[in-house]
Short mmCIF file of C-alpha atoms in Angstrom, two decimals:
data_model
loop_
_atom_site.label_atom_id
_atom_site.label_comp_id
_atom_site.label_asym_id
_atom_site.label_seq_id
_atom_site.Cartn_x
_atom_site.Cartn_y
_atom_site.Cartn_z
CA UNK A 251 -7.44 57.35 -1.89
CA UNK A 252 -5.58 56.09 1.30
CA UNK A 253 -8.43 55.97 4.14
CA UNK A 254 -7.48 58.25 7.30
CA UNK A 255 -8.89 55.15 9.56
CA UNK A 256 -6.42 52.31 8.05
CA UNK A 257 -3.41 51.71 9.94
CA UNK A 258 -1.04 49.42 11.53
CA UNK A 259 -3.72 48.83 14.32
CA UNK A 260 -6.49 48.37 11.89
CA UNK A 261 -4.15 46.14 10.03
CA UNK A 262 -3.43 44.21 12.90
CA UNK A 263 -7.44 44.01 13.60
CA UNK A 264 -8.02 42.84 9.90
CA UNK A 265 -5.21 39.89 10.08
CA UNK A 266 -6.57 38.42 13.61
CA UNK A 267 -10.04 38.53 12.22
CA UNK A 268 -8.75 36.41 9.02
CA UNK A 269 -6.86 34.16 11.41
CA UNK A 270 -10.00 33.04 13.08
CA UNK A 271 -11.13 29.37 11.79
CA UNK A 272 -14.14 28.32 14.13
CA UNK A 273 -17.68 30.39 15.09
CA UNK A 274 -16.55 29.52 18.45
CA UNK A 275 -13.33 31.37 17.80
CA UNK A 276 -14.58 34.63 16.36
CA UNK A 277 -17.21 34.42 19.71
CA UNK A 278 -14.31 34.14 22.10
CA UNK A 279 -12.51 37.07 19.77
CA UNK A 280 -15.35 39.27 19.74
CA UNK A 281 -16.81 38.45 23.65
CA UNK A 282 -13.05 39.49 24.31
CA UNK A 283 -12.54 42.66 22.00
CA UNK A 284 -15.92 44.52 22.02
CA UNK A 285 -19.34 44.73 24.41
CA UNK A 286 -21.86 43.02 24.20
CA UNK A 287 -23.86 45.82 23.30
CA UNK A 288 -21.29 46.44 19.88
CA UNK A 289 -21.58 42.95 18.94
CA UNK A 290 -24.88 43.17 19.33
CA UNK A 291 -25.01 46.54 16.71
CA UNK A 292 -22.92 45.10 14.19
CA UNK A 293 -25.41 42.35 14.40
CA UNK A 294 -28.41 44.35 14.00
CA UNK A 295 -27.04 46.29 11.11
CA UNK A 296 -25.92 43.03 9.10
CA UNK A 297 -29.29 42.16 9.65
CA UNK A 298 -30.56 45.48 8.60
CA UNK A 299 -28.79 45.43 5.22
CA UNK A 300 -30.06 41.82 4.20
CA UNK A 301 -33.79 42.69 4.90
CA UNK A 302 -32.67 45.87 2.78
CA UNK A 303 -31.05 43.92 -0.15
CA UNK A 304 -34.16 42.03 -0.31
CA UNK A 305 -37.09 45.03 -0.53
CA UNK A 306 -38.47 45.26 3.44
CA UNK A 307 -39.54 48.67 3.94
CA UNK A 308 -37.77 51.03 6.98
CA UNK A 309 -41.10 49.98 8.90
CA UNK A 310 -40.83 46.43 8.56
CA UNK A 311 -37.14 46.22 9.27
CA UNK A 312 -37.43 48.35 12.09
CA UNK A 313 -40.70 45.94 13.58
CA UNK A 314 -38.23 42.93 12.94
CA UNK A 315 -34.86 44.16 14.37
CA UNK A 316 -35.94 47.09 16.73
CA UNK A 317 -33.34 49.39 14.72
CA UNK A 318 -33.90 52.70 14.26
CA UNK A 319 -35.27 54.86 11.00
CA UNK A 320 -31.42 56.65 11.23
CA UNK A 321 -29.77 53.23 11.71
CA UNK A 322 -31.90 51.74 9.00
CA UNK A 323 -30.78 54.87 6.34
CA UNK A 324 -27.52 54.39 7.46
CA UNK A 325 -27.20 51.19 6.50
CA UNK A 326 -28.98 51.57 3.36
CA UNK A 327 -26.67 54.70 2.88
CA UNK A 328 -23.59 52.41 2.99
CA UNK A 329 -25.17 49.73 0.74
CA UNK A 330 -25.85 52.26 -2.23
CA UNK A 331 -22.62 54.30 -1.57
CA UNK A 332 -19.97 52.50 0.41
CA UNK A 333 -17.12 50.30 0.13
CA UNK A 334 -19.26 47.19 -0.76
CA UNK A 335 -18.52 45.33 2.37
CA UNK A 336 -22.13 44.41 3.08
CA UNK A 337 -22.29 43.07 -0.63
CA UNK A 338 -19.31 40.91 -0.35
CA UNK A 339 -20.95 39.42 3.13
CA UNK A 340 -24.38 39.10 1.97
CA UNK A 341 -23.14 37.37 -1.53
CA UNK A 342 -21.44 34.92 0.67
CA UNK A 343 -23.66 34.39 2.97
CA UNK A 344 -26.51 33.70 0.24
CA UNK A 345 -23.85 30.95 -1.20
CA UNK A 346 -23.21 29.12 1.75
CA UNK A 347 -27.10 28.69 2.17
CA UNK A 348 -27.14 27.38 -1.16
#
């Protein structure tokens, strides 16, 4: 199935994100491209799906990263039935603590 959202633009957004080498980088990239507030968000909801991956309840997620119940299903809602993204990121993520 060929997603509505994916285009030339979203292409082009994928690519620059890939062509970033350096944390400082992707912080001058994303400083640049979105608020501080949506940096902030997509923060928050990484952070949301880890301390889901590993058992927290909605209460204790929600004392720890001040999301919200709907944020918090949301999340969990795209870890059980999305595209696997926050899978592939965690997996990582767990490896390069290793």
């Amino acid at each position: 199935m060929v997603e509505k959202w994916k285009d030339k633009l979203t292409d082009q957004l994928c690519q620059a994100l890939l062509s970033l080498e350096t944390p400082e980088e992707i912080y001058s990239f994303l400083e640049d491209v979105a608020t501080i507030g949506e940096i902030r968000a997509l923060a928050q909801r990484l952070e949301v799906s880890r301390l889901l991956s590993e058992g927290y309840t909605y209460p204790q997620i929600a004392q720890q990263t001040g999301a919200s119940t709907a944020t918090i299903s949301r999340v969990k809602k795209f870890l059980e039935y999305g595209a696997d993204g926050y899978k592939i990121v965690l997996e990582r993520l767990r490896n390069e603590e290793s």
